[in-house]
XYZ file of C-alpha atoms in Angstrom:
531
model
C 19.506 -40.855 -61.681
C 17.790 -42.780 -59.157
C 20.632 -43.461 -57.172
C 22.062 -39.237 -57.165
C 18.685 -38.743 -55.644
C 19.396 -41.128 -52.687
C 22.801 -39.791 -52.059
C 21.202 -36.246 -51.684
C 18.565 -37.368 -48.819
C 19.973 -35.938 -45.690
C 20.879 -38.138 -42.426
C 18.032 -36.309 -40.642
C 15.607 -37.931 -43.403
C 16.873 -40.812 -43.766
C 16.174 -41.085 -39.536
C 12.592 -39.355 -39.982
C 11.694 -42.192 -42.670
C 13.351 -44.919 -40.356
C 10.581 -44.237 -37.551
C 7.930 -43.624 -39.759
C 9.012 -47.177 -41.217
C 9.744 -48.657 -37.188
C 6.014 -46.866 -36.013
C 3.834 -48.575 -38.923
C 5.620 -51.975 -38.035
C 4.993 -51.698 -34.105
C 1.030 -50.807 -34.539
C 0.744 -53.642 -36.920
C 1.993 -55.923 -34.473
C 0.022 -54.345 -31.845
C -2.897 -55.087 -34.119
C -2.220 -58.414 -34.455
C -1.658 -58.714 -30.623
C -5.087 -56.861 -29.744
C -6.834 -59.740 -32.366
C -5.378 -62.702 -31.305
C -6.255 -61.546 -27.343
C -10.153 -61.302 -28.469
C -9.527 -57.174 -27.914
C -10.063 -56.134 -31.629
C -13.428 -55.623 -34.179
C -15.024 -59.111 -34.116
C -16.737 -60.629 -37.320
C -19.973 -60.167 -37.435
C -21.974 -63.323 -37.591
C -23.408 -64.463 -40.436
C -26.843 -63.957 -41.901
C -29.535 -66.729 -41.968
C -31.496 -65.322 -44.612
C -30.710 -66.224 -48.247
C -28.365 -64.341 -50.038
C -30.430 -61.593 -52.174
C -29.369 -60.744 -56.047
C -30.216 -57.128 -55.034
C -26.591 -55.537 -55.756
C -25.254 -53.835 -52.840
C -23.717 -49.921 -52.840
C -20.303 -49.700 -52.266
C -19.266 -48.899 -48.816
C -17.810 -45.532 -48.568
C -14.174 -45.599 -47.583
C -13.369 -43.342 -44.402
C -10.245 -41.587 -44.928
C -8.696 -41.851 -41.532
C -6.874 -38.656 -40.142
C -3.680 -39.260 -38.758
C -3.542 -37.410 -34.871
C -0.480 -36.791 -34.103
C 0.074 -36.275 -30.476
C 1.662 -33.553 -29.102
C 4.476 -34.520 -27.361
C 6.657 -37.532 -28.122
C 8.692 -40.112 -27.316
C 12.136 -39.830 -27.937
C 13.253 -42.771 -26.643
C 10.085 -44.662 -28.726
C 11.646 -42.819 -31.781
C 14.860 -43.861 -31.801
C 16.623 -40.355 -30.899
C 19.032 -40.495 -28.566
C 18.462 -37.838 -25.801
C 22.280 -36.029 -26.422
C 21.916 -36.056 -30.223
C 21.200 -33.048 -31.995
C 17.880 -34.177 -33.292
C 16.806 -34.867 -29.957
C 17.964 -30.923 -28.847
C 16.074 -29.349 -32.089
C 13.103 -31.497 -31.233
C 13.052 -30.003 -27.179
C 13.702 -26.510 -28.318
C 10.542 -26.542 -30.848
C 8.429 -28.252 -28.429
C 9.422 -25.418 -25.763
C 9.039 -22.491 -28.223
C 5.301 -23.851 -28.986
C 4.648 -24.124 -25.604
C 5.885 -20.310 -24.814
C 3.607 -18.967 -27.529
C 0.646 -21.022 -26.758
C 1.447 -19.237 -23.171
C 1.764 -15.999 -24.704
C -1.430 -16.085 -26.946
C -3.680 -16.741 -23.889
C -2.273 -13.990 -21.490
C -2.283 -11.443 -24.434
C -4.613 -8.462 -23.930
C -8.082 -7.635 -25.332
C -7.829 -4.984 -27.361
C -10.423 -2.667 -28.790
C -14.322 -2.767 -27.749
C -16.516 -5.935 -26.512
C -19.974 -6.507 -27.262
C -21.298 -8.896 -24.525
C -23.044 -10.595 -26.478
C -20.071 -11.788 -28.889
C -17.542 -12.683 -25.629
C -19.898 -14.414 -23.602
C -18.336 -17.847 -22.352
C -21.165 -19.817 -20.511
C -24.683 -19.487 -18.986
C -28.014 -17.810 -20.532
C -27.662 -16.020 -23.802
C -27.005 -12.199 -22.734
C -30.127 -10.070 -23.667
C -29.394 -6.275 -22.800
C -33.248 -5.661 -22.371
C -33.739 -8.208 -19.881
C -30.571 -8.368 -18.175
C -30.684 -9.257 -14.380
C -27.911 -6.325 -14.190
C -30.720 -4.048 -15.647
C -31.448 -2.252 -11.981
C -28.140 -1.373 -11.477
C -27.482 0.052 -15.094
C -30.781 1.943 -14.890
C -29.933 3.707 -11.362
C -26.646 3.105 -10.568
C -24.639 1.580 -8.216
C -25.699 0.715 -4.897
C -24.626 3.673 -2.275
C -21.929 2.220 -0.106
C -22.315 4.610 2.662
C -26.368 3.672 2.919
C -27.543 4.218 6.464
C -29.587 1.230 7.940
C -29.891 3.244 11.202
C -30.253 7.070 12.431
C -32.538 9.972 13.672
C -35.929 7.924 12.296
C -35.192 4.588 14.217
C -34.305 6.933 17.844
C -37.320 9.077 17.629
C -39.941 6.160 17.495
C -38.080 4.412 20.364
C -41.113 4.096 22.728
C -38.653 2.799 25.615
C -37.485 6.044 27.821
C -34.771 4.339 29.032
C -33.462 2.758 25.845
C -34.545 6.340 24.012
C -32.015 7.973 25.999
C -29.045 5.939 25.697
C -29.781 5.887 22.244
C -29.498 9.761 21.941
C -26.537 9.419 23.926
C -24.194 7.269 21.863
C -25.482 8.936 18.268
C -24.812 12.197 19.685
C -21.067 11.210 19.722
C -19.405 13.296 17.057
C -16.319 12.220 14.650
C -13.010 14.068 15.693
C -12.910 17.087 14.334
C -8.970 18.015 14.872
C -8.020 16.309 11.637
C -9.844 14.251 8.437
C -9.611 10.801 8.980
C -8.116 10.124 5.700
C -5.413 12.733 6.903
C -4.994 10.104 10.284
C -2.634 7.687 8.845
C -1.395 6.053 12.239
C 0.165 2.759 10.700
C 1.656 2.179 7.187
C -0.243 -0.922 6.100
C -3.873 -2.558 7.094
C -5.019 -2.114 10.696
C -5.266 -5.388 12.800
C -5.660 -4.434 16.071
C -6.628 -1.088 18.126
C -7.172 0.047 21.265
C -7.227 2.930 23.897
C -5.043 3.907 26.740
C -6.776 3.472 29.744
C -6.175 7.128 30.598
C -9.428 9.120 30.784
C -8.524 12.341 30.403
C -6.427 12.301 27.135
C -7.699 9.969 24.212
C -4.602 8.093 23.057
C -4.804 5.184 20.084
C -2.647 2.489 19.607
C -2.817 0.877 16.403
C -0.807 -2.627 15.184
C -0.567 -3.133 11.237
C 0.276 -6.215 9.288
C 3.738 -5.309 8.588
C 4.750 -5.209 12.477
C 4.209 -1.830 13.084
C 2.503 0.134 16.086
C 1.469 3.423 15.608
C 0.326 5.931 18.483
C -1.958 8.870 17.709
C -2.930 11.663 20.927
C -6.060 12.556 19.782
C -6.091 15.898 22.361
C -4.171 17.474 19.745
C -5.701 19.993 17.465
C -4.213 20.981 13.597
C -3.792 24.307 13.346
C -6.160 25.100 10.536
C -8.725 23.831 12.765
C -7.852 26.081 15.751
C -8.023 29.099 13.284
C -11.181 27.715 11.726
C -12.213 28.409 15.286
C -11.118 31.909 15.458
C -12.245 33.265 12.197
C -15.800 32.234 12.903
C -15.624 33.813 16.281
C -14.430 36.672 14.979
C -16.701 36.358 11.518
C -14.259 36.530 8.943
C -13.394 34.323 5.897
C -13.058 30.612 6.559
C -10.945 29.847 3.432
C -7.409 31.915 5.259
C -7.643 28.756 7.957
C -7.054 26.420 5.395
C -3.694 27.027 4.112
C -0.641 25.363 5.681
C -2.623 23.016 7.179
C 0.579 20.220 8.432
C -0.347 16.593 8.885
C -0.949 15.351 12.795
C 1.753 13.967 14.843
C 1.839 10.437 14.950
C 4.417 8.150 16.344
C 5.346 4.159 14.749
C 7.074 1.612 16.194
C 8.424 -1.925 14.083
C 8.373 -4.226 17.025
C 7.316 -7.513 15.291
C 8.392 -9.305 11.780
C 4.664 -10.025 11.142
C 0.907 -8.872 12.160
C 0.460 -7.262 14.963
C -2.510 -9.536 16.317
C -3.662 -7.862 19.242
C -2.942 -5.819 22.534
C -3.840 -5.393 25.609
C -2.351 -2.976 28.356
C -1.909 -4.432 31.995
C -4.182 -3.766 34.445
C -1.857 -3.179 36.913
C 0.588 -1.055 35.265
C -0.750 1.458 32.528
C 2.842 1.824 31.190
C 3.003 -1.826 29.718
C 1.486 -2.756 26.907
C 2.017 -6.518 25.353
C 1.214 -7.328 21.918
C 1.207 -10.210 20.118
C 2.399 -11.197 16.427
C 2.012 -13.445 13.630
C 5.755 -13.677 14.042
C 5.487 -16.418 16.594
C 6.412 -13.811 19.821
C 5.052 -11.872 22.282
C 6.301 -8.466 23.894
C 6.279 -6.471 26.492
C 6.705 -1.857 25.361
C 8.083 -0.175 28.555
C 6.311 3.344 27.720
C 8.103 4.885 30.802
C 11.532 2.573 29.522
C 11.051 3.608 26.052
C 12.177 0.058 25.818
C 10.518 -3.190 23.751
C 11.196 -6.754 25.878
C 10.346 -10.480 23.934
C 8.186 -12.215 27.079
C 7.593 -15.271 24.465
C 8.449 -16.928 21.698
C 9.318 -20.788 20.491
C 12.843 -21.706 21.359
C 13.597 -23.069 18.245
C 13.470 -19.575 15.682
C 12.768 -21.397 12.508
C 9.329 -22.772 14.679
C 6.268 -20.999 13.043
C 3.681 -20.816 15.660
C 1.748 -17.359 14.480
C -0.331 -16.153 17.432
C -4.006 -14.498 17.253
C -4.665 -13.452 20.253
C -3.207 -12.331 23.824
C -4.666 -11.296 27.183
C -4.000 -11.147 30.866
C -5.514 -12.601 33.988
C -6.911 -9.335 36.021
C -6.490 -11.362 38.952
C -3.393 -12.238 38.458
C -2.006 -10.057 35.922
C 1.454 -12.396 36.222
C -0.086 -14.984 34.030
C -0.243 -14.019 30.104
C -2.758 -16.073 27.758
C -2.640 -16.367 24.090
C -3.938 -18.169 21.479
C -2.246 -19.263 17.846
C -3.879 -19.818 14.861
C -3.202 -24.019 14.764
C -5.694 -24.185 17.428
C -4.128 -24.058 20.392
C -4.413 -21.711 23.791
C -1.601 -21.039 25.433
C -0.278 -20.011 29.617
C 2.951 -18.119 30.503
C 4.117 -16.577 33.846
C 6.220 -13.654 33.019
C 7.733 -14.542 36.322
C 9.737 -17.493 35.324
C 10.491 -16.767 31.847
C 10.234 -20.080 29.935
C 7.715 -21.834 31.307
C 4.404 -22.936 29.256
C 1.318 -24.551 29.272
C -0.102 -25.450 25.863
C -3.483 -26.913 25.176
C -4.800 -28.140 21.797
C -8.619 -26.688 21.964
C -9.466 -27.314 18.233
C -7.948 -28.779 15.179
C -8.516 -25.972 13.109
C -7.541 -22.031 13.358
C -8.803 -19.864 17.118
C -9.452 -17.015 15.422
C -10.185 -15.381 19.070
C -10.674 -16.000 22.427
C -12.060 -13.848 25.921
C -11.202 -14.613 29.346
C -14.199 -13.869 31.291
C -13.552 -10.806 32.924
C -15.160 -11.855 36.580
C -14.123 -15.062 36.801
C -10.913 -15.204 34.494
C -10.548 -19.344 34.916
C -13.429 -19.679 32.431
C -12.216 -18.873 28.825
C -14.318 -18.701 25.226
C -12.729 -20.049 22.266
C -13.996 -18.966 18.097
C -12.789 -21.286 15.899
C -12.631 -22.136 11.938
C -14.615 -25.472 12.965
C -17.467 -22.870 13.217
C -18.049 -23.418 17.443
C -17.801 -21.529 20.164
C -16.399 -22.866 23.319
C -16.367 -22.454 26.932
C -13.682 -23.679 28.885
C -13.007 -24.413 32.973
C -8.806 -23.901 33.414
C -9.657 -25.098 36.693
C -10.243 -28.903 35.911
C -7.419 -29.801 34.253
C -7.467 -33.381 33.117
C -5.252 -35.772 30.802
C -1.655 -37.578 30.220
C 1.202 -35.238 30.253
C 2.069 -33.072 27.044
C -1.910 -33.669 25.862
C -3.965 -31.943 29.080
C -6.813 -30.249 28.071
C -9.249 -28.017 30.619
C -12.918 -29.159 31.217
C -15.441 -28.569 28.060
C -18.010 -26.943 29.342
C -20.139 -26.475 26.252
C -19.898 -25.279 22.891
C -22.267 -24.023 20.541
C -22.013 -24.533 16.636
C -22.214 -21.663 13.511
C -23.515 -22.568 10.037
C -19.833 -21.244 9.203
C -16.651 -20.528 10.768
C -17.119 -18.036 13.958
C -14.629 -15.252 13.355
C -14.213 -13.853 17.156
C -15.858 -14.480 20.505
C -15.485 -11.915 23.548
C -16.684 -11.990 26.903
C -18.127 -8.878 28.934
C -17.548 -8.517 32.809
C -21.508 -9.509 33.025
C -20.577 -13.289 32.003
C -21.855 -12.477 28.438
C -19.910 -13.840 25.064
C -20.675 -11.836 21.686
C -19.333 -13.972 18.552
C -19.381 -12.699 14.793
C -19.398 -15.133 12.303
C -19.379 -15.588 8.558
C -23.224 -16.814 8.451
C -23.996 -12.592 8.681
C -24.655 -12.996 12.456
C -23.581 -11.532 16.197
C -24.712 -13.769 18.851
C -25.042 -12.787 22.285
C -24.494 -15.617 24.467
C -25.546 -15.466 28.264
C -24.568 -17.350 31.108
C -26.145 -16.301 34.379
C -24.171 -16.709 37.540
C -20.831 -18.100 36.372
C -19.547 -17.581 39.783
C -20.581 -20.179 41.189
C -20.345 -22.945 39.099
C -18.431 -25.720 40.028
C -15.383 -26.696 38.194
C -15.963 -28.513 35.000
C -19.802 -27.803 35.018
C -21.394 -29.891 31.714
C -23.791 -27.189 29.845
C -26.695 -28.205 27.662
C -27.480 -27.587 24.459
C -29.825 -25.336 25.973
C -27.702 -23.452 27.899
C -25.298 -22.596 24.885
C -27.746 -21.371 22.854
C -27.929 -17.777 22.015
C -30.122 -15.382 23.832
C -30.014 -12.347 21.048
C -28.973 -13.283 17.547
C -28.501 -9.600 15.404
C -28.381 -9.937 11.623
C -25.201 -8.167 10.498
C -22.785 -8.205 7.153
C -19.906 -9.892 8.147
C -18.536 -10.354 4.834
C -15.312 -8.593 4.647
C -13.602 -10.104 1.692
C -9.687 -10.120 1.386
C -8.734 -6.483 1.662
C -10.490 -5.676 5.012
C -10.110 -6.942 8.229
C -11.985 -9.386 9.851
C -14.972 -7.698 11.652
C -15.176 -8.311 15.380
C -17.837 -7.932 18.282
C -15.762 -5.731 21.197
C -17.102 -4.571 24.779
C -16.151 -2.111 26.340
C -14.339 -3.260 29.389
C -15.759 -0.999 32.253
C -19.247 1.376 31.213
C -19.524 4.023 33.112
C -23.521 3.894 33.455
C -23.174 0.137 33.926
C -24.807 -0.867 30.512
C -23.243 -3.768 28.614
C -22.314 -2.747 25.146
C -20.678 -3.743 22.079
C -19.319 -2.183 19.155
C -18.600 -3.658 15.658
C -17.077 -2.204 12.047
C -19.919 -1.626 9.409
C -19.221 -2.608 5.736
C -21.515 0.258 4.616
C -18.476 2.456 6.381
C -20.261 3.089 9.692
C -19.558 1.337 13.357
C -22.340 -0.095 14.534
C -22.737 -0.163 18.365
C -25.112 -2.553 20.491
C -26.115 -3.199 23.494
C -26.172 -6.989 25.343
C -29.727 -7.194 24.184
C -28.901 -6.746 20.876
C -30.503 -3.200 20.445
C -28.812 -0.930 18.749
C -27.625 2.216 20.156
C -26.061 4.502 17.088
C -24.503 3.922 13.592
C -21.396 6.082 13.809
C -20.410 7.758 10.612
C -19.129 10.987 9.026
C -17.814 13.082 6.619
C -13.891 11.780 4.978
C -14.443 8.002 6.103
C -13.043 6.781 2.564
C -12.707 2.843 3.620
C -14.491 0.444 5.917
C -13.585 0.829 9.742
C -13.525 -2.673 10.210
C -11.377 -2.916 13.670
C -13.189 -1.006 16.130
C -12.768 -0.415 19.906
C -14.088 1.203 22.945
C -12.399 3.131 25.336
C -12.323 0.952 28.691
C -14.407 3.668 30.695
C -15.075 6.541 28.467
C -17.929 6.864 25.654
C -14.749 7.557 23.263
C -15.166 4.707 19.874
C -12.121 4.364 17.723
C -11.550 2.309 14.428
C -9.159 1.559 11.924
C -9.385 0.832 8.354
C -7.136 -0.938 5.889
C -5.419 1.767 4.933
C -3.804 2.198 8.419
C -6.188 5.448 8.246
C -7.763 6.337 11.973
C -11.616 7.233 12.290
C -12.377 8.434 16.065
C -15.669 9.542 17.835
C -15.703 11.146 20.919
């Protein structure tokens, strides 16, 4: 009978018992090997005391529990890796796996009480929850003013009193709602004005490529017969049917982010922008026509660039900067030709040429300084040249953007919730490669500001405008709380520009070169204008 019941154990058994049999027999002999090295349980020593007739208790035995791991060796076990054993043993190890997966990315059903899912930290007590001011009124209001009428009328300074009721008397465009001013398809990047001053036109670059172009002198329709009907005192609500959306105009020009912008100073008509995409171009608007100026030679070269502006003196020479930390020179005269200089080992977020005296240029960097730099000292082997340091100053964190005003004055935003003003009298006449102090780099207004923009809105950044028309150095800057802020190089502030339909943070915002006319862009590729 014995013997019928061997025949009837299966090859698969007969292998299963074979390990067990071949894993009992190697940790014995590890065992012995781990005893005779000194590595196992030693004996304890014995006692020098007599031995006692008291009758010991009988140890308790410890039932060991056998931990099987969970995953192993084939090879160890005897299975050889094309057998079938070896192919049932991978599948069930692959199928636990897959529902282990499945079981922790399932979904929550039904109601939670805090209390019962709470992972780590202090045991949840509804009553005296730090959450318990925002569950007894409410969320904090988004759109919170931190500056208005109040702060203007107790402005004791006539002067300052007056350009303060200047810029907050700027109104948002009225033609159309800014969440009905949808001049890009994806996230804003980079804005900007035509320098024209008697029709306000908006470029826009998004981070798909794309450049939109927005006349702002137009008017919808509803609007114009809003007009009429309250001239003529008759009921509003006839203006607001067939209400179309405003003409806007897109360009793709780039693969990537458009960066940034700038028109030349010589010719209104050409505008070159700059792109993540490793390229810069030149938009003919009298050509209708898009031109590459730069780009890498070799196409599968990644070499995104931040940042791109033009010597006013010499409006030949292009500048840029990429985000591995390096600055770059091009004469669009003799396409091809490049200086490069390494200014940081991290990411230049942005960088200013000074306006005045356009050999001096200010770096921002990820390494949380700010730089100045003298193009016209020059020093170094070839392929590794690098222009005089004239200073830098250093951020608790990375500095985000730095921008220089035609008064020799650098603004910076950086993630420590700051704008800095930076001033440096009389930049003129320095001589080349002039060594700053510490002293000298150090801010002259420091403005406490919420600089925190997260993933979904773009960078915040300190922008002058180019050419005032009353002479008095300003800045404007997106506000989280869905206002533009605007400053002036004192670091008083002038307005908090806001308004009705502004549905997302204007986060890129821009002056007009001449004009008190304020644009900004959200991350929605949505279009909020004052004027």
């Amino acid at each position: 009978m014995a013997k019928k019941v061997a025949k009837e154990i299966s090859d698969y058994e007969q292998q299963r018992l074979a390990n067990i049999a071949q894993r009992d027999k190697l940790l014995k002999q590890l065992a012995l090997d781990a005893s005779s090295a000194g590595l196992g349980p030693g004996q304890k020593p014995k006692s020098a005391k007599p031995p006692t007739t008291q009758r010991k208790k009988p140890a308790v035995k410890k039932v060991k529990e056998e931990i099987v791991p969970r995953r192993t060796s084939s090879r160890i076990a005897g299975i050889e890796a094309d057998s079938e054993v070896a192919k049932r043993k991978a599948e069930d190890e692959y199928v636990a796996v897959q529902e282990a997966a499945r079981v922790k990315r399932q979904r929550i059903s039904g109601p939670l009480d805090l209390g019962e899912v709470q992972v780590a930290g202090k045991a949840w007590d509804k009553n005296a929850s730090f959450l318990q001011s925002i569950v007894d009124g409410g969320a904090r209001n988004t759109k919170e003013r931190t500056f208005g009428e109040q702060e203007v009328k107790e402005t004791t300074d006539k002067e300052l009193r007056a350009l303060r009721e200047k810029m907050s008397a700027l109104e948002l465009y009225d033609g159309f709602e800014p969440n009905r001013i949808k001049i890009t398809p994806e996230r804003i990047y980079s804005l900007g004005f035509h320098p024209d001053i008697e029709k306000p036109l908006v470029f826009a670059g998004d981070k798909m490529g794309n450049l939109g172009l927005f006349d702002a002198s137009q008017q919808s329709p509803a609007s114009v017969k809003r007009e009429r009907v309250k001239a003529e005192d008759q009921d509003e609500e006839e203006a607001e049917e067939d209400d179309p959306n405003p003409d806007i105009t897109s360009f793709h020009l780039h693969g990537r982010t458009i960066s940034s912008f700038q028109f030349s100073p010589n010719n209104p008509s050409h505008l070159y922008t700059s792109s993540y995409d490793s390229s810069i171009r030149l938009l003919d608007l009298t050509k209708s026509s898009s031109t590459e100026i730069y780009a890498p030679t070799d196409t599968s070269v990644d070499e995104p660039i931040s940042g791109v502006e033009m010597d006013p003196h010499s409006p030949h020479l292009l500048y840029f900067s990429r985000l591995d930390g390096h600055v770059g020179r091009t004469d669009t005269r003799t396409p091809g030709t490049v200086d490069i200089f390494q200014l940081s080992e991290k990411k230049i977020g942005g960088f200013s040429l000074n306006p005045s005296c356009p050999h001096f240029i200010a770096t921002a960097s990820l390494d949380r300084t700010m730089r100045i730099w003298d193009l016209r000292k020059i020093s170094g082997r070839k392929g590794a040249q690098l222009p005089a340091l004239c200073g830098e100053h250093e951020s608790r964190l990375s500095v985000s953007h730095a921008a220089f005003n035609s008064a020799g004055q650098v603004a910076t935003a950086s993630y420590d919730d700051t704008v800095k003003i930076h001033t440096f009298e009389g930049m003129s006449g320095w001589s080349a490669g002039l060594d700053l102090t510490e002293r000298d780099m150090a801010p002259s207004s420091i403005i406490r500001h919420n600089n925190q923009t997260g993933r979904w809105v773009t960078i915040l950044r300190a922008q002058w405008q180019l050419n005032p028309s009353d002479n008095v150095q300003r800045f404007c800057i997106g506000n989280m709380n869905r206002f533009v802020d605007i400053y002036t190089s004192k670091g008083e502030q002038l307005a908090q520009l806001g308004g009705d339909g502004i549905t997302a943070v204007p986060a890129v915002a821009q002056f007009h070169p001449t004009n008190d006319w304020v644009a900004s862009g959200t991350a929605s590729g949505k279009l909020c204008l004052w004027m």
